[in-house]
């Protein structure tokens, strides 16, 4: 009887269920209506630049000859450290010839002993058959079969010897352990990477430069490099080793490599560096300055993911919404970047939380932090 007490209410509930199935109960609209809290800044003209400011480009620091190492044979990792039971820690220096890792040896030793025994047996048999053939006691075919077995056994012995050598990894040069990918006791396949080793007495500073600046660099030229981890310290002196002859397709930048001596090992792979390249580029009066944190990347409709990095934008706050605005960029100055196209002076751009926004999202501005003059 309770089921018939409120028939209209039940009908309305059924209708609501059907609408939810057809239109998703409006959850997506509710999510869209939620506001994202963001921090913003207003764009500034280039008049805010300090006297003497110059163009700077961010670079990545890499150790010289970074190499992933792996066994040429598969097996169980017995030792992957300076001693049994102690695995390598990242940053540990090693000398050339040091055994970096070793697979469990019994299987390889047993295989070698078996190959040796087989090689000795076939060697004796081949020598005996060769003498018998001289006296015409056996046919030439029988001698050929014995010789084939002899060569096969020798090849197997050579392979067993090689497998035993390949069951250990040795450092070919003085270097440092950058990464350990497995622990002792783990079964690894042939070719699987287990360690990453690098020479850290020389560091590579890799950066990309636009065409107007790449001509300023030439191999052999000395240049100052500022490492972010050593703020306030005098710049490191490096030497240009490579200058790209073709621009990358995604960012249209030319690759430049600078090598910096690192005898004390204080510079580490993965740090960031700044290379100052002289005067700022001549810019139009419409260029503005925004914090680096305002930049985001996106893909245009129909583009693949690999093209995302070539599309730069910022989010402009207008009418309580974050509107994505494609931009073109110029030089980096301190912690800001010059926008040559896409923005006007005084527009409010998102500087905190931009990477989590979508075009048209409702936002709530937490605070407006002006650029330091």
CSV table of C-alpha atoms in Angstrom, one decimal:
chain,number,residue,atom,x,y,z
A,1,UNK,CA,0.0,0.0,0.0
A,2,UNK,CA,3.0,2.3,0.7
A,3,UNK,CA,3.9,2.0,-3.0
A,4,UNK,CA,0.6,3.5,-4.1
A,5,UNK,CA,0.5,6.2,-1.4
A,6,UNK,CA,2.3,8.8,-3.5
A,7,UNK,CA,2.0,7.8,-7.2
A,8,UNK,CA,2.9,11.2,-8.5
A,9,UNK,CA,6.1,11.4,-6.4
A,10,UNK,CA,7.1,8.0,-7.8
A,11,UNK,CA,6.5,9.1,-11.3
A,12,UNK,CA,8.6,12.2,-10.7
A,13,UNK,CA,11.4,10.1,-9.3
A,14,UNK,CA,11.3,7.8,-12.4
A,15,UNK,CA,11.4,10.8,-14.6
A,16,UNK,CA,14.5,12.2,-12.7
A,17,UNK,CA,16.3,8.8,-13.1
A,18,UNK,CA,15.6,8.9,-16.9
A,19,UNK,CA,16.9,12.4,-17.2
A,20,UNK,CA,20.0,11.5,-15.2
A,21,UNK,CA,20.7,8.6,-17.6
A,22,UNK,CA,20.1,10.8,-20.7
A,23,UNK,CA,21.9,14.0,-19.5
A,24,UNK,CA,24.2,12.9,-16.7
A,25,UNK,CA,22.3,14.5,-13.9
A,26,UNK,CA,24.1,17.8,-14.6
A,27,UNK,CA,27.3,16.7,-12.8
A,28,UNK,CA,29.5,18.0,-15.6
A,29,UNK,CA,27.7,21.4,-15.4
A,30,UNK,CA,28.2,21.5,-11.7
A,31,UNK,CA,31.9,20.7,-12.1
A,32,UNK,CA,32.2,23.4,-14.8
A,33,UNK,CA,30.6,25.9,-12.5
A,34,UNK,CA,33.1,25.3,-9.7
A,35,UNK,CA,35.6,28.2,-9.4
A,36,UNK,CA,39.4,27.6,-9.3
A,37,UNK,CA,41.4,29.7,-6.9
A,38,UNK,CA,44.3,31.4,-8.8
A,39,UNK,CA,47.0,34.0,-8.2
A,40,UNK,CA,47.4,36.7,-10.8
A,41,UNK,CA,49.6,39.5,-12.0
A,42,UNK,CA,49.2,42.4,-14.4
A,43,UNK,CA,51.4,42.7,-17.5
A,44,UNK,CA,54.0,45.4,-17.5
A,45,UNK,CA,55.7,47.4,-20.2
A,46,UNK,CA,59.4,47.0,-20.8
A,47,UNK,CA,59.9,50.3,-19.0
A,48,UNK,CA,60.0,48.2,-15.9
A,49,UNK,CA,63.2,46.6,-16.9
A,50,UNK,CA,66.2,47.7,-14.9
A,51,UNK,CA,69.2,49.4,-16.5
A,52,UNK,CA,71.7,46.8,-17.6
A,53,UNK,CA,69.3,43.9,-17.8
A,54,UNK,CA,70.3,41.5,-20.4
A,55,UNK,CA,68.8,38.4,-22.1
A,56,UNK,CA,69.2,35.1,-20.4
A,57,UNK,CA,68.3,31.6,-21.3
A,58,UNK,CA,67.6,28.6,-19.1
A,59,UNK,CA,69.8,25.5,-19.7
A,60,UNK,CA,69.9,21.9,-18.5
A,61,UNK,CA,72.9,20.5,-16.8
A,62,UNK,CA,74.0,17.0,-17.8
A,63,UNK,CA,77.1,14.9,-16.9
A,64,UNK,CA,79.5,14.0,-19.7
A,65,UNK,CA,78.9,10.6,-21.2
A,66,UNK,CA,75.9,9.6,-19.2
A,67,UNK,CA,75.3,5.9,-20.0
A,68,UNK,CA,72.8,3.3,-18.9
A,69,UNK,CA,74.5,0.0,-18.2
A,70,UNK,CA,73.0,-3.5,-18.4
A,71,UNK,CA,74.2,-7.1,-18.5
A,72,UNK,CA,74.6,-8.8,-21.9
A,73,UNK,CA,73.2,-12.0,-20.3
A,74,UNK,CA,70.2,-12.6,-18.0
A,75,UNK,CA,70.4,-13.9,-14.4
A,76,UNK,CA,69.9,-13.1,-10.8
A,77,UNK,CA,71.6,-9.9,-9.4
A,78,UNK,CA,74.0,-11.0,-6.7
A,79,UNK,CA,75.9,-7.8,-6.0
A,80,UNK,CA,75.0,-4.3,-7.1
A,81,UNK,CA,77.1,-2.2,-4.8
A,82,UNK,CA,80.6,-1.8,-3.3
A,83,UNK,CA,80.2,-5.0,-1.4
A,84,UNK,CA,77.7,-7.8,-0.8
A,85,UNK,CA,74.6,-6.6,1.0
A,86,UNK,CA,75.3,-3.0,0.2
A,87,UNK,CA,73.7,-1.5,-2.9
A,88,UNK,CA,75.1,1.6,-4.7
A,89,UNK,CA,73.7,5.0,-3.6
A,90,UNK,CA,73.2,7.7,-6.1
A,91,UNK,CA,76.1,10.1,-6.3
A,92,UNK,CA,78.7,7.5,-5.3
A,93,UNK,CA,82.0,8.0,-7.1
A,94,UNK,CA,83.7,5.0,-8.7
A,95,UNK,CA,87.1,4.3,-10.2
A,96,UNK,CA,87.7,2.8,-13.7
A,97,UNK,CA,87.8,-1.0,-13.4
A,98,UNK,CA,85.5,-1.2,-10.4
A,99,UNK,CA,83.0,-4.1,-10.5
A,100,UNK,CA,79.7,-2.3,-10.4
A,101,UNK,CA,77.4,-5.3,-10.4
A,102,UNK,CA,77.5,-9.1,-10.6
A,103,UNK,CA,75.1,-11.9,-11.4
A,104,UNK,CA,75.0,-15.1,-9.4
A,105,UNK,CA,78.1,-16.9,-10.6
A,106,UNK,CA,77.4,-20.7,-10.1
A,107,UNK,CA,75.3,-21.1,-13.2
A,108,UNK,CA,77.9,-19.4,-15.4
A,109,UNK,CA,80.8,-21.3,-13.8
A,110,UNK,CA,79.1,-24.6,-14.2
A,111,UNK,CA,78.3,-23.8,-17.8
A,112,UNK,CA,81.9,-22.9,-18.4
A,113,UNK,CA,83.2,-26.2,-16.8
A,114,UNK,CA,80.8,-28.2,-18.9
A,115,UNK,CA,81.9,-26.4,-22.1
A,116,UNK,CA,85.6,-27.0,-21.1
A,117,UNK,CA,84.9,-30.8,-20.6
A,118,UNK,CA,83.1,-31.0,-23.9
A,119,UNK,CA,85.8,-29.1,-25.7
A,120,UNK,CA,88.5,-31.4,-24.3
A,121,UNK,CA,86.6,-34.5,-25.4
A,122,UNK,CA,86.0,-33.3,-28.9
A,123,UNK,CA,89.6,-32.2,-29.2
A,124,UNK,CA,90.9,-35.6,-28.3
A,125,UNK,CA,88.4,-37.3,-30.6
A,126,UNK,CA,89.3,-35.1,-33.5
A,127,UNK,CA,93.0,-35.7,-33.1
A,128,UNK,CA,92.4,-39.5,-32.9
A,129,UNK,CA,90.2,-39.4,-36.0
A,130,UNK,CA,92.7,-37.4,-37.9
A,131,UNK,CA,95.4,-40.0,-37.3
A,132,UNK,CA,92.9,-42.8,-38.2
A,133,UNK,CA,92.2,-41.0,-41.5
A,134,UNK,CA,95.9,-40.8,-42.3
A,135,UNK,CA,96.0,-44.6,-42.2
A,136,UNK,CA,92.7,-44.8,-44.1
A,137,UNK,CA,91.0,-46.5,-41.1
A,138,UNK,CA,88.0,-44.1,-41.3
A,139,UNK,CA,86.3,-42.2,-44.1
A,140,UNK,CA,86.7,-38.6,-44.9
A,141,UNK,CA,83.0,-38.0,-43.9
A,142,UNK,CA,83.7,-39.4,-40.4
A,143,UNK,CA,86.6,-37.1,-40.0
A,144,UNK,CA,84.5,-34.1,-41.2
A,145,UNK,CA,81.8,-34.9,-38.6
A,146,UNK,CA,84.4,-35.1,-35.9
A,147,UNK,CA,85.9,-31.8,-37.0
A,148,UNK,CA,82.5,-30.1,-37.0
A,149,UNK,CA,81.9,-31.3,-33.4
A,150,UNK,CA,85.3,-30.0,-32.4
A,151,UNK,CA,84.6,-26.5,-33.8
A,152,UNK,CA,81.1,-26.5,-32.2
A,153,UNK,CA,82.6,-27.3,-28.8
A,154,UNK,CA,85.2,-24.6,-29.2
A,155,UNK,CA,82.5,-22.0,-30.0
A,156,UNK,CA,80.5,-23.1,-27.0
A,157,UNK,CA,83.5,-22.8,-24.8
A,158,UNK,CA,84.2,-19.3,-26.1
A,159,UNK,CA,80.6,-18.3,-25.5
A,160,UNK,CA,80.7,-19.7,-22.0
A,161,UNK,CA,83.8,-17.7,-21.3
A,162,UNK,CA,82.2,-14.6,-22.7
A,163,UNK,CA,79.0,-15.2,-20.6
A,164,UNK,CA,81.0,-15.4,-17.5
A,165,UNK,CA,82.7,-12.1,-18.2
A,166,UNK,CA,79.4,-10.5,-19.2
A,167,UNK,CA,77.9,-11.6,-15.8
A,168,UNK,CA,79.9,-8.7,-14.3
A,169,UNK,CA,79.7,-5.0,-15.0
A,170,UNK,CA,82.8,-2.9,-14.7
A,171,UNK,CA,83.3,0.8,-14.8
A,172,UNK,CA,85.2,1.7,-18.0
A,173,UNK,CA,86.1,5.2,-16.7
A,174,UNK,CA,86.2,7.1,-13.5
A,175,UNK,CA,82.7,8.4,-12.8
A,176,UNK,CA,79.7,8.6,-10.5
A,177,UNK,CA,76.6,6.4,-10.1
A,178,UNK,CA,73.7,8.6,-11.2
A,179,UNK,CA,70.9,6.0,-10.7
A,180,UNK,CA,70.4,2.4,-9.6
A,181,UNK,CA,67.4,0.8,-11.3
A,182,UNK,CA,67.3,-2.6,-9.6
A,183,UNK,CA,68.3,-4.2,-6.2
A,184,UNK,CA,70.3,-7.3,-5.4
A,185,UNK,CA,68.2,-10.5,-5.6
A,186,UNK,CA,66.2,-9.3,-8.7
A,187,UNK,CA,66.1,-11.4,-11.9
A,188,UNK,CA,67.1,-9.3,-14.9
A,189,UNK,CA,67.0,-9.9,-18.6
A,190,UNK,CA,69.8,-9.4,-21.0
A,191,UNK,CA,70.1,-5.8,-22.0
A,192,UNK,CA,67.9,-4.6,-19.1
A,193,UNK,CA,69.3,-1.4,-17.6
A,194,UNK,CA,70.5,-1.7,-14.0
A,195,UNK,CA,72.7,1.3,-13.4
A,196,UNK,CA,73.3,4.8,-14.9
A,197,UNK,CA,77.0,5.9,-14.8
A,198,UNK,CA,78.5,9.2,-15.9
A,199,UNK,CA,81.7,11.1,-15.9
A,200,UNK,CA,81.2,14.2,-13.7
A,201,UNK,CA,84.5,15.9,-14.1
A,202,UNK,CA,83.1,17.6,-17.1
A,203,UNK,CA,79.5,18.8,-17.2
A,204,UNK,CA,77.4,19.6,-20.3
A,205,UNK,CA,75.2,22.7,-20.3
A,206,UNK,CA,72.6,22.3,-23.0
A,207,UNK,CA,70.3,25.1,-24.1
A,208,UNK,CA,68.2,26.2,-27.1
A,209,UNK,CA,68.7,29.6,-28.7
A,210,UNK,CA,66.7,31.5,-31.4
A,211,UNK,CA,68.3,32.2,-34.7
A,212,UNK,CA,69.2,35.8,-33.9
A,213,UNK,CA,71.4,34.7,-31.0
A,214,UNK,CA,73.0,31.4,-32.2
A,215,UNK,CA,75.4,33.3,-34.4
A,216,UNK,CA,76.9,34.8,-31.2
A,217,UNK,CA,78.3,31.4,-30.3
A,218,UNK,CA,81.2,29.5,-31.9
A,219,UNK,CA,83.0,26.3,-30.8
A,220,UNK,CA,85.9,27.0,-28.5
A,221,UNK,CA,84.6,30.3,-27.2
A,222,UNK,CA,84.6,30.7,-23.4
A,223,UNK,CA,81.5,31.8,-21.6
A,224,UNK,CA,80.2,32.3,-18.1
A,225,UNK,CA,77.5,29.9,-16.8
A,226,UNK,CA,75.4,30.5,-13.7
A,227,UNK,CA,74.2,27.4,-11.9
A,228,UNK,CA,70.9,27.9,-10.1
A,229,UNK,CA,72.0,25.8,-7.1
A,230,UNK,CA,74.9,28.2,-6.4
A,231,UNK,CA,73.1,31.6,-6.3
A,232,UNK,CA,75.4,34.4,-5.2
A,233,UNK,CA,78.5,32.4,-6.3
A,234,UNK,CA,80.7,33.7,-9.2
A,235,UNK,CA,79.6,32.0,-12.5
A,236,UNK,CA,81.4,28.9,-13.7
A,237,UNK,CA,83.6,29.3,-16.8
A,238,UNK,CA,82.8,27.0,-19.7
A,239,UNK,CA,83.7,26.5,-23.3
A,240,UNK,CA,81.3,26.1,-26.2
A,241,UNK,CA,81.7,22.6,-27.7
A,242,UNK,CA,78.7,22.3,-30.1
A,243,UNK,CA,76.5,24.7,-32.0
A,244,UNK,CA,73.5,23.4,-33.9
A,245,UNK,CA,73.3,23.9,-37.6
A,246,UNK,CA,69.5,23.2,-37.8
A,247,UNK,CA,66.7,24.4,-35.6
A,248,UNK,CA,64.5,21.9,-33.7
A,249,UNK,CA,61.0,21.5,-35.3
A,250,UNK,CA,59.0,21.9,-32.1
A,251,UNK,CA,60.6,25.1,-30.6
A,252,UNK,CA,62.5,26.4,-33.6
A,253,UNK,CA,65.6,26.7,-31.4
A,254,UNK,CA,69.2,25.9,-32.1
A,255,UNK,CA,71.0,23.6,-29.7
A,256,UNK,CA,74.2,24.8,-28.1
A,257,UNK,CA,76.3,22.8,-25.7
A,258,UNK,CA,78.8,24.3,-23.3
A,259,UNK,CA,81.2,22.1,-21.3
A,260,UNK,CA,82.1,23.2,-17.8
A,261,UNK,CA,85.0,21.7,-15.8
A,262,UNK,CA,83.8,20.1,-12.5
A,263,UNK,CA,86.9,18.8,-10.8
A,264,UNK,CA,85.3,18.9,-7.3
A,265,UNK,CA,82.0,17.3,-8.4
A,266,UNK,CA,79.9,20.1,-7.0
A,267,UNK,CA,77.8,20.5,-10.1
A,268,UNK,CA,75.3,17.7,-10.5
A,269,UNK,CA,73.3,16.3,-13.4
A,270,UNK,CA,69.7,17.6,-13.5
A,271,UNK,CA,70.5,21.1,-12.1
A,272,UNK,CA,69.5,24.1,-14.1
A,273,UNK,CA,71.8,26.9,-15.4
A,274,UNK,CA,71.4,30.3,-16.8
A,275,UNK,CA,73.4,31.6,-19.8
A,276,UNK,CA,73.4,35.4,-20.4
A,277,UNK,CA,73.7,36.2,-24.0
A,278,UNK,CA,74.1,40.0,-24.2
A,279,UNK,CA,71.6,42.7,-25.0
A,280,UNK,CA,67.9,42.2,-25.3
A,281,UNK,CA,66.4,41.9,-28.7
A,282,UNK,CA,64.9,45.0,-30.3
A,283,UNK,CA,61.2,44.9,-29.5
A,284,UNK,CA,58.1,46.7,-30.5
A,285,UNK,CA,56.4,49.1,-28.2
A,286,UNK,CA,53.6,46.6,-27.7
A,287,UNK,CA,55.8,44.0,-26.0
A,288,UNK,CA,55.0,43.3,-22.3
A,289,UNK,CA,56.6,41.5,-19.4
A,290,UNK,CA,55.0,38.6,-17.4
A,291,UNK,CA,56.3,36.1,-14.8
A,292,UNK,CA,57.6,32.8,-16.2
A,293,UNK,CA,55.1,31.0,-14.1
A,294,UNK,CA,52.3,32.4,-16.3
A,295,UNK,CA,53.3,30.3,-19.4
A,296,UNK,CA,51.5,27.1,-20.3
A,297,UNK,CA,51.6,24.8,-23.3
A,298,UNK,CA,48.7,23.4,-25.3
A,299,UNK,CA,47.9,21.6,-28.6
A,300,UNK,CA,45.8,23.1,-31.3
A,301,UNK,CA,42.8,21.1,-32.6
A,302,UNK,CA,44.0,18.3,-34.8
A,303,UNK,CA,47.6,18.4,-33.5
A,304,UNK,CA,49.3,15.4,-31.9
A,305,UNK,CA,50.7,15.5,-28.4
A,306,UNK,CA,54.2,15.9,-29.7
A,307,UNK,CA,53.3,19.3,-31.0
A,308,UNK,CA,52.2,20.6,-27.6
A,309,UNK,CA,55.5,22.2,-26.6
A,310,UNK,CA,55.5,24.5,-29.7
A,311,UNK,CA,52.2,26.2,-28.6
A,312,UNK,CA,52.6,28.7,-25.8
A,313,UNK,CA,49.9,30.6,-24.0
A,314,UNK,CA,48.8,32.4,-20.9
A,315,UNK,CA,45.4,32.6,-19.1
A,316,UNK,CA,43.9,36.1,-19.0
A,317,UNK,CA,41.3,36.7,-16.3
A,318,UNK,CA,38.3,38.5,-17.8
A,319,UNK,CA,34.8,38.6,-16.3
A,320,UNK,CA,35.6,36.0,-13.7
A,321,UNK,CA,36.8,33.5,-16.4
A,322,UNK,CA,40.2,32.3,-17.4
A,323,UNK,CA,40.6,32.7,-21.1
A,324,UNK,CA,43.5,31.0,-22.8
A,325,UNK,CA,45.5,33.4,-25.0
A,326,UNK,CA,48.2,32.1,-27.4
A,327,UNK,CA,51.4,34.2,-27.2
A,328,UNK,CA,54.8,34.6,-28.8
A,329,UNK,CA,57.8,35.0,-26.5
A,330,UNK,CA,61.1,36.8,-26.5
A,331,UNK,CA,64.0,36.8,-24.1
A,332,UNK,CA,64.0,35.8,-20.4
A,333,UNK,CA,64.8,38.6,-18.0
A,334,UNK,CA,65.4,37.5,-14.4
A,335,UNK,CA,62.3,35.5,-13.5
A,336,UNK,CA,60.1,37.0,-16.2
A,337,UNK,CA,59.7,36.6,-19.9
A,338,UNK,CA,59.0,39.1,-22.7
A,339,UNK,CA,55.7,38.6,-24.6
A,340,UNK,CA,56.0,40.0,-28.1
A,341,UNK,CA,52.5,39.1,-29.3
A,342,UNK,CA,49.2,38.2,-27.7
A,343,UNK,CA,49.0,40.5,-24.6
A,344,UNK,CA,48.5,44.2,-23.8
A,345,UNK,CA,49.7,46.3,-20.9
A,346,UNK,CA,47.6,46.0,-17.8
A,347,UNK,CA,45.9,42.7,-18.6
A,348,UNK,CA,45.5,40.3,-15.7
A,349,UNK,CA,47.3,36.9,-16.2
A,350,UNK,CA,47.2,33.8,-14.0
A,351,UNK,CA,50.6,33.1,-12.4
A,352,UNK,CA,49.6,30.5,-9.8
A,353,UNK,CA,47.5,27.5,-10.9
A,354,UNK,CA,47.7,28.1,-14.6
A,355,UNK,CA,48.6,24.5,-15.5
A,356,UNK,CA,45.3,23.3,-13.9
A,357,UNK,CA,43.0,25.5,-15.9
A,358,UNK,CA,41.0,25.0,-19.1
A,359,UNK,CA,39.8,27.7,-21.5
A,360,UNK,CA,36.7,29.5,-20.1
A,361,UNK,CA,37.0,28.1,-16.5
A,362,UNK,CA,35.5,30.2,-13.7
A,363,UNK,CA,38.2,31.5,-11.4
A,364,UNK,CA,38.5,33.3,-8.1
A,365,UNK,CA,41.5,35.6,-7.7
A,366,UNK,CA,43.2,35.1,-4.4
A,367,UNK,CA,45.6,38.0,-4.6
A,368,UNK,CA,47.3,40.2,-7.2
A,369,UNK,CA,51.1,40.4,-6.7
A,370,UNK,CA,52.8,43.0,-8.9
A,371,UNK,CA,56.1,42.4,-10.5
A,372,UNK,CA,59.0,43.7,-8.5
A,373,UNK,CA,60.5,46.8,-10.0
